[in-house]
Coordinates of C-alpha atoms in Angstrom, one line a residue:
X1 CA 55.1 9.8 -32.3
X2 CA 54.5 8.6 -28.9
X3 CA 57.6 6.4 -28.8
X4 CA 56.1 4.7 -32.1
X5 CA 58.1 4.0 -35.5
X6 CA 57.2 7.2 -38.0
X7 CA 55.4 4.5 -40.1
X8 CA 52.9 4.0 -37.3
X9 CA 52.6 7.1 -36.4
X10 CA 51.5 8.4 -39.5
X11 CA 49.2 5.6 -40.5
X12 CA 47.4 6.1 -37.0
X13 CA 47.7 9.9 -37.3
X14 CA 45.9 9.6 -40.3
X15 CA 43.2 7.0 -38.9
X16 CA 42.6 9.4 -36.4
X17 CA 42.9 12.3 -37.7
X18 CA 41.9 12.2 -41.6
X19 CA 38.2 11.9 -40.6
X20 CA 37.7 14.4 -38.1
X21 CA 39.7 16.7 -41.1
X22 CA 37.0 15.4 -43.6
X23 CA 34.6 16.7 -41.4
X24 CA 36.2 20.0 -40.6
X25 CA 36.7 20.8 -44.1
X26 CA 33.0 20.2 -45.1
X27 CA 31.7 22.0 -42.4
X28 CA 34.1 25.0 -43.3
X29 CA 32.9 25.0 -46.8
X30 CA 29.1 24.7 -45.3
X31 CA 29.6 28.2 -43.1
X32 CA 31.5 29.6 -46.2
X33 CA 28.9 29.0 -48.5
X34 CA 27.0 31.5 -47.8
X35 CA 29.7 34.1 -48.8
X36 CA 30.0 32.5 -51.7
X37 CA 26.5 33.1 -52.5
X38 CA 26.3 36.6 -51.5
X39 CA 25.0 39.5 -54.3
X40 CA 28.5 41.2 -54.0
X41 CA 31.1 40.7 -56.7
X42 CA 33.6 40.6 -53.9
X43 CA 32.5 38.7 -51.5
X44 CA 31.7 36.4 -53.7
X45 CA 35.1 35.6 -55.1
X46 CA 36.3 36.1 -51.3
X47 CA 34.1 33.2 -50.8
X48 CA 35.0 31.0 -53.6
X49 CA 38.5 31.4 -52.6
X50 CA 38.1 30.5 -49.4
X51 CA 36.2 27.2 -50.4
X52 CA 39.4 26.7 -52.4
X53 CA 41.9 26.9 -50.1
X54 CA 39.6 24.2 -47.7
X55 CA 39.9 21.6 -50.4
X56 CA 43.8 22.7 -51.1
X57 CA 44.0 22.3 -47.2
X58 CA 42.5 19.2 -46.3
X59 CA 44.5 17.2 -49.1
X60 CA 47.7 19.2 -47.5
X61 CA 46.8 17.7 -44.1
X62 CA 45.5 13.9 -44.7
X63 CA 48.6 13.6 -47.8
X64 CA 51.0 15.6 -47.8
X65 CA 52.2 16.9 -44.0
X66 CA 52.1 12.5 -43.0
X67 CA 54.2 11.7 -46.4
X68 CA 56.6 14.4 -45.7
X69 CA 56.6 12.9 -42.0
X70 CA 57.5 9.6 -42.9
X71 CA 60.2 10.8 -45.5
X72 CA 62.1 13.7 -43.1
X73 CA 61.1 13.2 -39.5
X74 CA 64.4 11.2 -38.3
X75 CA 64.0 8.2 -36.2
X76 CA 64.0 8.6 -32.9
X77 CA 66.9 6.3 -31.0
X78 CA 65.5 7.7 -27.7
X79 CA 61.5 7.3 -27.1
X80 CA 59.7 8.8 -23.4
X81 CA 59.5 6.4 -20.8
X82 CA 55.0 6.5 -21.4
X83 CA 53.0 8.4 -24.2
X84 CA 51.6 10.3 -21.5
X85 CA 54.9 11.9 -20.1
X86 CA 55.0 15.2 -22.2
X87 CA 57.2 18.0 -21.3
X88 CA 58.2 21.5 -22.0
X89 CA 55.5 23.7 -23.3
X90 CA 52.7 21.3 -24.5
X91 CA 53.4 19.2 -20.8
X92 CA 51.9 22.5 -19.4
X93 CA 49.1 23.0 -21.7
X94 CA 48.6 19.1 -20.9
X95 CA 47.8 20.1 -17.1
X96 CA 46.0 23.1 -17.5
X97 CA 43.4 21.8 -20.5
X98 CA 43.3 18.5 -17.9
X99 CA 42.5 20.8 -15.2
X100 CA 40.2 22.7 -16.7
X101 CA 38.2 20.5 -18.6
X102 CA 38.0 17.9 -15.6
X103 CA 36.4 20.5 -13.4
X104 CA 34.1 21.4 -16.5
X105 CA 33.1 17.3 -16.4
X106 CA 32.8 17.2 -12.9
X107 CA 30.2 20.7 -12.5
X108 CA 28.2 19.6 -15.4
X109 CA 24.6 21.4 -14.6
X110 CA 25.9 25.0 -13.3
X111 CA 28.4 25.2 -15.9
X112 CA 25.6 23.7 -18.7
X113 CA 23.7 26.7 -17.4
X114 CA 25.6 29.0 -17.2
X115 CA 26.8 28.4 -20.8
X116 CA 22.8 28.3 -22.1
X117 CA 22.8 32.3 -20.0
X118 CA 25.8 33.4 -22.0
X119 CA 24.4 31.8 -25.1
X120 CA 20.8 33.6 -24.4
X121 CA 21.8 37.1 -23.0
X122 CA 24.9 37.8 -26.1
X123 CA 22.2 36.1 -28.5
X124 CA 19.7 38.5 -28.2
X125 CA 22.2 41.4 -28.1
X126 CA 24.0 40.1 -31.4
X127 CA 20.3 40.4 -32.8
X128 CA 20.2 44.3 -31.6
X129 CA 22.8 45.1 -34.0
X130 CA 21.9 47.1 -37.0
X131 CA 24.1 47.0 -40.5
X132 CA 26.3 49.7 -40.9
X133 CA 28.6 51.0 -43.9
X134 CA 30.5 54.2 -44.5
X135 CA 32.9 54.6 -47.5
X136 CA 35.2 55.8 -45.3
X137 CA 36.0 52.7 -43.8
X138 CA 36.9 51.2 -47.2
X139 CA 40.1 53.5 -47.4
X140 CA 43.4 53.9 -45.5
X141 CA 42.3 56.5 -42.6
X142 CA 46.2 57.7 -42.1
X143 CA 46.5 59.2 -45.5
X144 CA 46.0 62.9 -46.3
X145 CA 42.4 62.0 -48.7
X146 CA 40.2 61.0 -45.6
X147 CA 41.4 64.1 -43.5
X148 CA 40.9 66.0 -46.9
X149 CA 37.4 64.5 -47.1
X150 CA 36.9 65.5 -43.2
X151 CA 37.3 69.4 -44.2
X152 CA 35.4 68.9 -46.9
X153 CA 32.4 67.7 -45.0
X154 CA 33.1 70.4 -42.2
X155 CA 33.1 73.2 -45.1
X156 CA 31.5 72.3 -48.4
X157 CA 28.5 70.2 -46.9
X158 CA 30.1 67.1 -47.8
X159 CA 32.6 65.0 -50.8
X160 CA 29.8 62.4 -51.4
X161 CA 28.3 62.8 -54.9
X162 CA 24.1 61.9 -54.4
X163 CA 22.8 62.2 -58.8
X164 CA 19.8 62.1 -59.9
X165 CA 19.5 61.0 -62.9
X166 CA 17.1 62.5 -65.8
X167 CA 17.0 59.9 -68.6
X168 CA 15.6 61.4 -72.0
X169 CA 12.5 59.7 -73.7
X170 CA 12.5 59.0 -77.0
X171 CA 9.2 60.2 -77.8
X172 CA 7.4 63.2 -75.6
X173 CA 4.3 62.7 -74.2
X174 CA 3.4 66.4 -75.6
X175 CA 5.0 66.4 -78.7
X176 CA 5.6 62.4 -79.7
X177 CA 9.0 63.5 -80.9
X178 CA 12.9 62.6 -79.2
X179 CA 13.2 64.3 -76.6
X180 CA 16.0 67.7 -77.0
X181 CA 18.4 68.4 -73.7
X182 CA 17.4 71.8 -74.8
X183 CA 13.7 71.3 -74.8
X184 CA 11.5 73.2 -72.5
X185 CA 10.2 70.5 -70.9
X186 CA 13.4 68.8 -70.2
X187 CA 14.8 71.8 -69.2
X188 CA 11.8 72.0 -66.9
X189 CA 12.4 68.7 -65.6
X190 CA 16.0 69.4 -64.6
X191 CA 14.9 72.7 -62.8
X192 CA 12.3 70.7 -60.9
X193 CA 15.4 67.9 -59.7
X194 CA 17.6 70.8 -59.1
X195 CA 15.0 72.3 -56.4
X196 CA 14.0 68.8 -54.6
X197 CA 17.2 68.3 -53.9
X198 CA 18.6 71.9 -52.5
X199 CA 14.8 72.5 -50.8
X200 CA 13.1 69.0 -50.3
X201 CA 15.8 67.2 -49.3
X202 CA 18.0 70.1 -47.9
X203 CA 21.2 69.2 -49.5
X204 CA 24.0 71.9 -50.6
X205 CA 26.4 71.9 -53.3
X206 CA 23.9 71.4 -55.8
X207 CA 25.0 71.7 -59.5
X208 CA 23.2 71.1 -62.9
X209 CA 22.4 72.5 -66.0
X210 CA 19.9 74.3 -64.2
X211 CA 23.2 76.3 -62.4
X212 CA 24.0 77.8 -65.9
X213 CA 20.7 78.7 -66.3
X214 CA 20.0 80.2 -63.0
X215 CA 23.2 82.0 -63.5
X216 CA 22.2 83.3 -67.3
X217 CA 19.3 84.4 -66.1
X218 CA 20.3 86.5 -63.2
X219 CA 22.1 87.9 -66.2
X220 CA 19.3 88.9 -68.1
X221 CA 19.6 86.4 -70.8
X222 CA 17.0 83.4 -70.4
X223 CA 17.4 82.2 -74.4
X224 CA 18.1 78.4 -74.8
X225 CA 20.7 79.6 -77.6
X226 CA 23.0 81.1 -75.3
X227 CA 22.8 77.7 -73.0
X228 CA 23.7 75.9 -75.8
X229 CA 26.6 78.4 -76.8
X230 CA 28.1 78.6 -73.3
X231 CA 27.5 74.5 -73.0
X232 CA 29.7 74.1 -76.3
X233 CA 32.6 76.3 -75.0
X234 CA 32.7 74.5 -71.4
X235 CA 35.6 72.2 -70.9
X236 CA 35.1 68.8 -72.2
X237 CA 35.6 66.9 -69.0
X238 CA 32.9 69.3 -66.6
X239 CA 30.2 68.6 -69.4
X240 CA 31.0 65.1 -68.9
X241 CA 30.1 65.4 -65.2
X242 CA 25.9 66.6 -66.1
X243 CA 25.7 65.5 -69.9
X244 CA 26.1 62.2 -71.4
X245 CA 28.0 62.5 -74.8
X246 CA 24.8 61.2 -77.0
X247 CA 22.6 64.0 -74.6
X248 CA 20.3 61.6 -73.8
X249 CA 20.9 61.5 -70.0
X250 CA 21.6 64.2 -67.5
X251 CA 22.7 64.1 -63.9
X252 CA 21.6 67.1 -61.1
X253 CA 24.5 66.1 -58.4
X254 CA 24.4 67.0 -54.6
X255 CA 27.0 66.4 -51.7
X256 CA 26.7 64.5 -48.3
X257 CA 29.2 64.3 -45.6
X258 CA 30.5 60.6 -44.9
X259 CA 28.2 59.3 -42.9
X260 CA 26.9 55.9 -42.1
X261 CA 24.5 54.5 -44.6
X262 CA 21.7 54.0 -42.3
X263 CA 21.7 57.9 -42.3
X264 CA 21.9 58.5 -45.8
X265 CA 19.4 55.7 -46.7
X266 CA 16.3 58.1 -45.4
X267 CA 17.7 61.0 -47.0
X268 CA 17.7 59.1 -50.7
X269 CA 14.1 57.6 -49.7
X270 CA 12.7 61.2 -49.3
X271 CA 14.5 62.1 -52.4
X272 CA 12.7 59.6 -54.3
X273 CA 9.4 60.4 -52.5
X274 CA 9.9 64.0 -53.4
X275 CA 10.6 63.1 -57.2
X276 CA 7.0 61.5 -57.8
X277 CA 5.3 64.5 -58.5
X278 CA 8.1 65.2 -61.2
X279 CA 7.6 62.0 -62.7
X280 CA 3.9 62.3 -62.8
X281 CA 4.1 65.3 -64.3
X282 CA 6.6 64.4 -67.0
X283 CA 5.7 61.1 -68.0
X284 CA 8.3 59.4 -70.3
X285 CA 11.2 60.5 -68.2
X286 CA 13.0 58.2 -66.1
X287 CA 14.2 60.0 -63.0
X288 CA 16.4 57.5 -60.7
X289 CA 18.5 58.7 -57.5
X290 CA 21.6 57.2 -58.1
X291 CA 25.7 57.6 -56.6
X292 CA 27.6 55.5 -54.5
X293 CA 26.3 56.7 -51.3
X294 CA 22.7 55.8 -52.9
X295 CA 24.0 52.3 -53.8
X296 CA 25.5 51.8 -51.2
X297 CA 22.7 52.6 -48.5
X298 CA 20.1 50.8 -50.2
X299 CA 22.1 47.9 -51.1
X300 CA 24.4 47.4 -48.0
X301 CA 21.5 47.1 -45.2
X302 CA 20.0 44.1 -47.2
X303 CA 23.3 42.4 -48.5
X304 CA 24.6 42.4 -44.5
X305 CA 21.1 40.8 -43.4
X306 CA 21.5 38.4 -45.8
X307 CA 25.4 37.2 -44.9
X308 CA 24.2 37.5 -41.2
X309 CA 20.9 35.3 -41.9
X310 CA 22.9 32.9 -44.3
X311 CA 25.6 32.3 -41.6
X312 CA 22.9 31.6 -38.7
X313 CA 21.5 29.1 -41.3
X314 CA 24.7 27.2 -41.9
X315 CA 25.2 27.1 -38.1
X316 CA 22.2 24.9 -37.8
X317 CA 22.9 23.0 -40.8
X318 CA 26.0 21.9 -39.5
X319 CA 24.6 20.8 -36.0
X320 CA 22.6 18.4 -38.0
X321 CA 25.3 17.2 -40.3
X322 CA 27.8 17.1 -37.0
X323 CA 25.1 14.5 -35.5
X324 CA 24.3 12.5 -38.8
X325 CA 28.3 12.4 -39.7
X326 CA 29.5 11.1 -36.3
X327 CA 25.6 8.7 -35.8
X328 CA 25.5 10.7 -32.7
X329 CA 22.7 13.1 -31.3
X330 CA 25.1 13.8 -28.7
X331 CA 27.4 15.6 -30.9
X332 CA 25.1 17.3 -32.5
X333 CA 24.0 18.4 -29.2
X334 CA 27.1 19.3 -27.7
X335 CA 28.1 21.4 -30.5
X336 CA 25.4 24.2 -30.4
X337 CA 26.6 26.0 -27.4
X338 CA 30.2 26.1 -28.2
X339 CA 29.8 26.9 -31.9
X340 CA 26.9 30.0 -30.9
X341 CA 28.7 31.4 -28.4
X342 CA 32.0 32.9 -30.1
X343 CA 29.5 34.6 -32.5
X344 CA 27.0 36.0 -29.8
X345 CA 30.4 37.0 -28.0
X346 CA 31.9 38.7 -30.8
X347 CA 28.8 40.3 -31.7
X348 CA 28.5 41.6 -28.2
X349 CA 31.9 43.2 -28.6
X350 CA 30.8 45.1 -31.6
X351 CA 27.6 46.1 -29.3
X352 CA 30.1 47.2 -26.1
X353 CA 32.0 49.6 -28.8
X354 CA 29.0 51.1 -29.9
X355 CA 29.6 49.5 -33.6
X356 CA 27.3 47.8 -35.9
X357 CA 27.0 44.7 -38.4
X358 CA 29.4 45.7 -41.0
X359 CA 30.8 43.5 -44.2
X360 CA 33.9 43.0 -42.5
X361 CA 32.2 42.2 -39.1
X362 CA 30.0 39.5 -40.8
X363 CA 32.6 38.1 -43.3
X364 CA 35.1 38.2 -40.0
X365 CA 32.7 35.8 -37.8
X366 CA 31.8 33.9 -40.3
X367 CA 35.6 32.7 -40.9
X368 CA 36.2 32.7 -37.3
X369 CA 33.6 30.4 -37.1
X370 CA 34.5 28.3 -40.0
X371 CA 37.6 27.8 -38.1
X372 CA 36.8 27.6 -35.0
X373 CA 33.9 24.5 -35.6
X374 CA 37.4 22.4 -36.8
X375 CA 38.7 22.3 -32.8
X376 CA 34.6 21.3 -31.4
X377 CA 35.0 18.5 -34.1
X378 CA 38.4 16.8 -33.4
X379 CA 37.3 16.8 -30.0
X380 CA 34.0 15.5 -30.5
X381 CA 35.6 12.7 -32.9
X382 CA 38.3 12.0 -30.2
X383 CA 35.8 11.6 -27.4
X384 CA 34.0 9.5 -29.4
X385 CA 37.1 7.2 -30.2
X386 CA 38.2 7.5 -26.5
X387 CA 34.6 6.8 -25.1
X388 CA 34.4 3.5 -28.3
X389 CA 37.6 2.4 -27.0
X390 CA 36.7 2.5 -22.9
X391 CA 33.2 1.3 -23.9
X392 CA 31.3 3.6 -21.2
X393 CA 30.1 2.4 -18.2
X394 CA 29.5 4.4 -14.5
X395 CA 31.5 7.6 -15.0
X396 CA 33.6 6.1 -17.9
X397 CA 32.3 9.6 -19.9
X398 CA 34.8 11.1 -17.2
X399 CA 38.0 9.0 -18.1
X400 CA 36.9 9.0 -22.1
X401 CA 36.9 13.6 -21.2
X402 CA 40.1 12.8 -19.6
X403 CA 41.7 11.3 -22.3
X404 CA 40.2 13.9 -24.6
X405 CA 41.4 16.7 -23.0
X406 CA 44.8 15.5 -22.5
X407 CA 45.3 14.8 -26.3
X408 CA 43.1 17.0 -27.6
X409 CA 44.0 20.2 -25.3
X410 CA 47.2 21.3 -26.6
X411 CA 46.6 21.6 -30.2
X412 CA 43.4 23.3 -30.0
X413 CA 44.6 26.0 -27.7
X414 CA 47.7 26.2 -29.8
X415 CA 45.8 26.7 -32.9
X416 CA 43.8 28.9 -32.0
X417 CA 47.0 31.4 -30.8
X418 CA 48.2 30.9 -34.6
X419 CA 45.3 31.7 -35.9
X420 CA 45.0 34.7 -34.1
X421 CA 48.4 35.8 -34.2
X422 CA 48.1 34.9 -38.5
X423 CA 44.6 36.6 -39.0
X424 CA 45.7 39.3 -36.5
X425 CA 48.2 40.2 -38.3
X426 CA 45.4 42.7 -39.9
X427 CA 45.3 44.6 -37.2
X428 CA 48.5 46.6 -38.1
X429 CA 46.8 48.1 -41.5
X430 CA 45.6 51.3 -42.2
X431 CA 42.4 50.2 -43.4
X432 CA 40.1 50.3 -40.8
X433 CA 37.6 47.4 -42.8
X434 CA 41.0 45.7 -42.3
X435 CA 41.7 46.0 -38.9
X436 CA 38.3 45.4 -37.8
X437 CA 38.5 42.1 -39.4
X438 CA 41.4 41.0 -37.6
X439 CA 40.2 41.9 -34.3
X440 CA 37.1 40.6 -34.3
X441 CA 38.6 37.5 -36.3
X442 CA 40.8 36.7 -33.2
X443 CA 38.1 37.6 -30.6
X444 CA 35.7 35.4 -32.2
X445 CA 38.6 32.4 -32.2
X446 CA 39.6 33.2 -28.3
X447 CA 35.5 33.2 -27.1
X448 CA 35.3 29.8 -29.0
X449 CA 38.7 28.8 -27.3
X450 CA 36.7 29.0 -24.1
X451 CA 33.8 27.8 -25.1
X452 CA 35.5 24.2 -26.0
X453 CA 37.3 23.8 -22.7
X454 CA 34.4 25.2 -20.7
X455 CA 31.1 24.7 -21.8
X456 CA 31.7 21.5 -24.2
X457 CA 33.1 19.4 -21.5
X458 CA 30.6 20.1 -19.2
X459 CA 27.7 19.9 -22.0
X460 CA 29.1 16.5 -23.0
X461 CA 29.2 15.4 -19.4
X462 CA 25.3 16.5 -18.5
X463 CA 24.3 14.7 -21.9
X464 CA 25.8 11.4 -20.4
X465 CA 24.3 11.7 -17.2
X466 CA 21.6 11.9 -18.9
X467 CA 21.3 9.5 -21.5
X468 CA 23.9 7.0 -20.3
X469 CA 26.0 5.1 -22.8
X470 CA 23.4 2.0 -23.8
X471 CA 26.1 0.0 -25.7
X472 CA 28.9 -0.3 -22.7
X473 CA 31.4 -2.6 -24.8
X474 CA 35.2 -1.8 -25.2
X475 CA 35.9 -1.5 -29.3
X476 CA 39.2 -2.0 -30.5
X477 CA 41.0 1.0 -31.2
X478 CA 44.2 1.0 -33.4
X479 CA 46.2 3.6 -31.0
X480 CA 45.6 4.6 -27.7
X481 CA 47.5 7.8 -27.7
X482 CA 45.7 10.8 -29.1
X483 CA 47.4 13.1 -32.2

């Protein structure tokens, strides 16, 4: 309030503040976008949520929180001597965000420079990164199943079900008839499956219809009648597991350990590769490799690409609607360090750890970023109200930085704690996705925390230098003080 009546104070809050919110909020929705868009079910709604709560959240912050100011913040009988005079704990962020961002606006070039290094040497690391997945990251790792799963892999070659899946046709090439499960050929055709997969591809644990049939026949008895009679007396459930009900479909299943999906993604491509010659040979059959770990190594690579490519596309989208919203090239300018670096940072981190690009690494920076681009735009917006209100002039970018930092300093680095104490909250699951996401979340928040204070000040202040201020004429501003 700034000695002001809560009237004023929440009319200019709003003046100040409702824009530079406006802006925020589109430019969230802008880097969340591209979630929204994404082929997966659930990041999709993750992303429509999120694009939700920005609209909820902006019409909480430019309505409601100044009517509920004005209707139960008390008057205050006793004002500070000057607007400037803060005390307690945001007095000291006051002098250290002064501190730091006036020797940021006095060291411009090395500071410039250095920021452009950073920006270049984590940048090309952050594209080093490959996309990973592992289904074991999807589920709690202190319960019993994943340790369970662990012996499994050390003993029985794996939990991880890798099908292929024999599909019927309804008329044989040899015959021009439906297709029997018990036909020779078919039969044929699952025996075939059944040896790619334990010779070819060098899996163990491999089960079919073929395994009764190997196991008859060791037996002495090769007839197709005692399949069928054996087939008929099997439990329901464990027919299920090879034979569709209508028999038109059949699955030869094989195990691999849990391992990342760029490692099982060659395995299923020389599965397929060593299928040809079976469907060549048996045309009318459709023979697809298929399971979750199939899925999810084929799919996972190019869906993580894609969220990582989308998000470096919204970055440079909102650089250009940062300069066309404010009619500055300067903010525009000034923005792409400080918004690239948290990401390259973060991304760096993941490098450093030896990890790769994973769904909840991507979804992570790309809602660390969507809400660290909200602090770079109030204090773009408030140096450009400071710097219409000073009306430029030799060195007036330095007192219009000044003013900026000392108004603008204390909310963004306490945000930015909030938000990392809120998201990190994740950090205390048992889901490893989970915690992942909370760590890199407040990483990415911190990096662009020093980005702002650092590398923005001085960017702004070498862009001045620059190209000086051509329109040097004081416009009146309706509060001094900042919000």
């Amino acid at each position: 309030m700034a000695g002001e009546d809560r009237f004023a104070a929440a009319r200019a809050a709003v003046i100040d503040v409702a824009p530079a919110c406006l802006l925020t909020a589109m430019n969230a929705a802008i880097a969340i976008l591209s979630l929204s868009l994404a082929d997966s079910a659930l990041i999709r709604t993750f992303g429509k949520a999120a694009l939700l709560a920005v609209a909820i959240s902006y019409i909480a912050v430019a309505v409601v929180v100044p009517t509920l100011a004005v209707l139960l913040v008390r008057k205050e009988e006793k004002t500070i001597a000057h607007p400037d005079d803060e005390t307690g704990g945001v007095g000291v962020l006051q002098r250290v965000t002064d501190t730091v961002v006036n020797f940021s606006a006095r060291h411009p070039l090395p500071l410039s420079l250095f920021g452009i290094a950073a920006v270049v040497a984590t940048g090309w690391i952050y594209s080093t990164l490959e996309p990973r997945y592992r289904l074991a990251d999807q589920v709690p790792d202190q319960e019993q199943a994943l340790a369970g799963t662990a012996r499994l892999d050390k003993k029985l070659t794996g939990a991880n079900p890798v099908h292929v899946m024999i599909e019927l046709p309804k008329a044989a090439a040899k015959t021009g008839q439906p297709a029997s499960l018990y036909d020779e050929e078919t039969l044929n055709v699952i025996a075939e499956a059944h040896r790619v997969l334990e010779e070819r591809a060098g899996l163990g644990n491999v089960w079919s219809l073929d395994s009764l049939r190997r196991w008859l026949a060791e037996a002495g008895d090769t007839s197709v009648e005692t399949i069928k009679r054996y087939v008929s007396i099997l439990p329901e459930h464990l027919v299920r597991r090879f034979i569709s009900a209508d028999e038109r479909a059949v699955l030869v299943t094989a195990r691999l350990p849990d391992i990342d999906a760029s490692e099982i993604l060659p395995v299923v491509d020389k599965i397929d590769e060593a299928l040809e010659p079976v469907r060549a040979a048996h045309p009318g059959y459709q023979v697809s490799v298929t399971g979750l770990p199939a899925i999810a190594a084929r799919n996972s690579a190019t869906l993580i690409s894609e969220l990582n490519w989308g998000l470096i596309g919204d970055m440079f989208v909102i650089f250009i609607f940062l300069a066309v919203a404010l009619r500055s090239v300067l903010a525009g300018v000034a923005s792409v360090l400080p918004s690239l670096f948290p990401i390259f940072a973060t991304g760096t981190l993941l490098w450093a750890f030896g990890e790769g690009m994973q769904f909840a690494s991507i979804v992570a920076i790309t809602v660390a970023f969507s809400l660290a681009i909200d602090s770079t735009i109030h204090f773009l917006n408030r140096y450009h109200l400071e710097e219409d209100r000073l009306g430029g002039g030799p060195g007036g970018h330095l007192e219009a930085l000044r003013q900026t930092a000392h108004h603008i300093g204390p909310p963004v680095v306490m945000t930015t704690i909030i938000l990392a104490l809120g998201l990190g909250v994740t950090m205390l699951s048992d889901l490893p996705s989970l915690r992942l996401f909370g760590q890199l979340t407040a990483a990415c928040l911190f990096s662009s925390l020093i980005a702002q204070l650092i590398v923005l000040p001085a960017t702004i202040s070498l862009y001045r230098q620059t190209f000086p201020r051509s329109h040097p004429v004081p416009v009146p501003h309706p509060r001094q003080a900042g919000p």
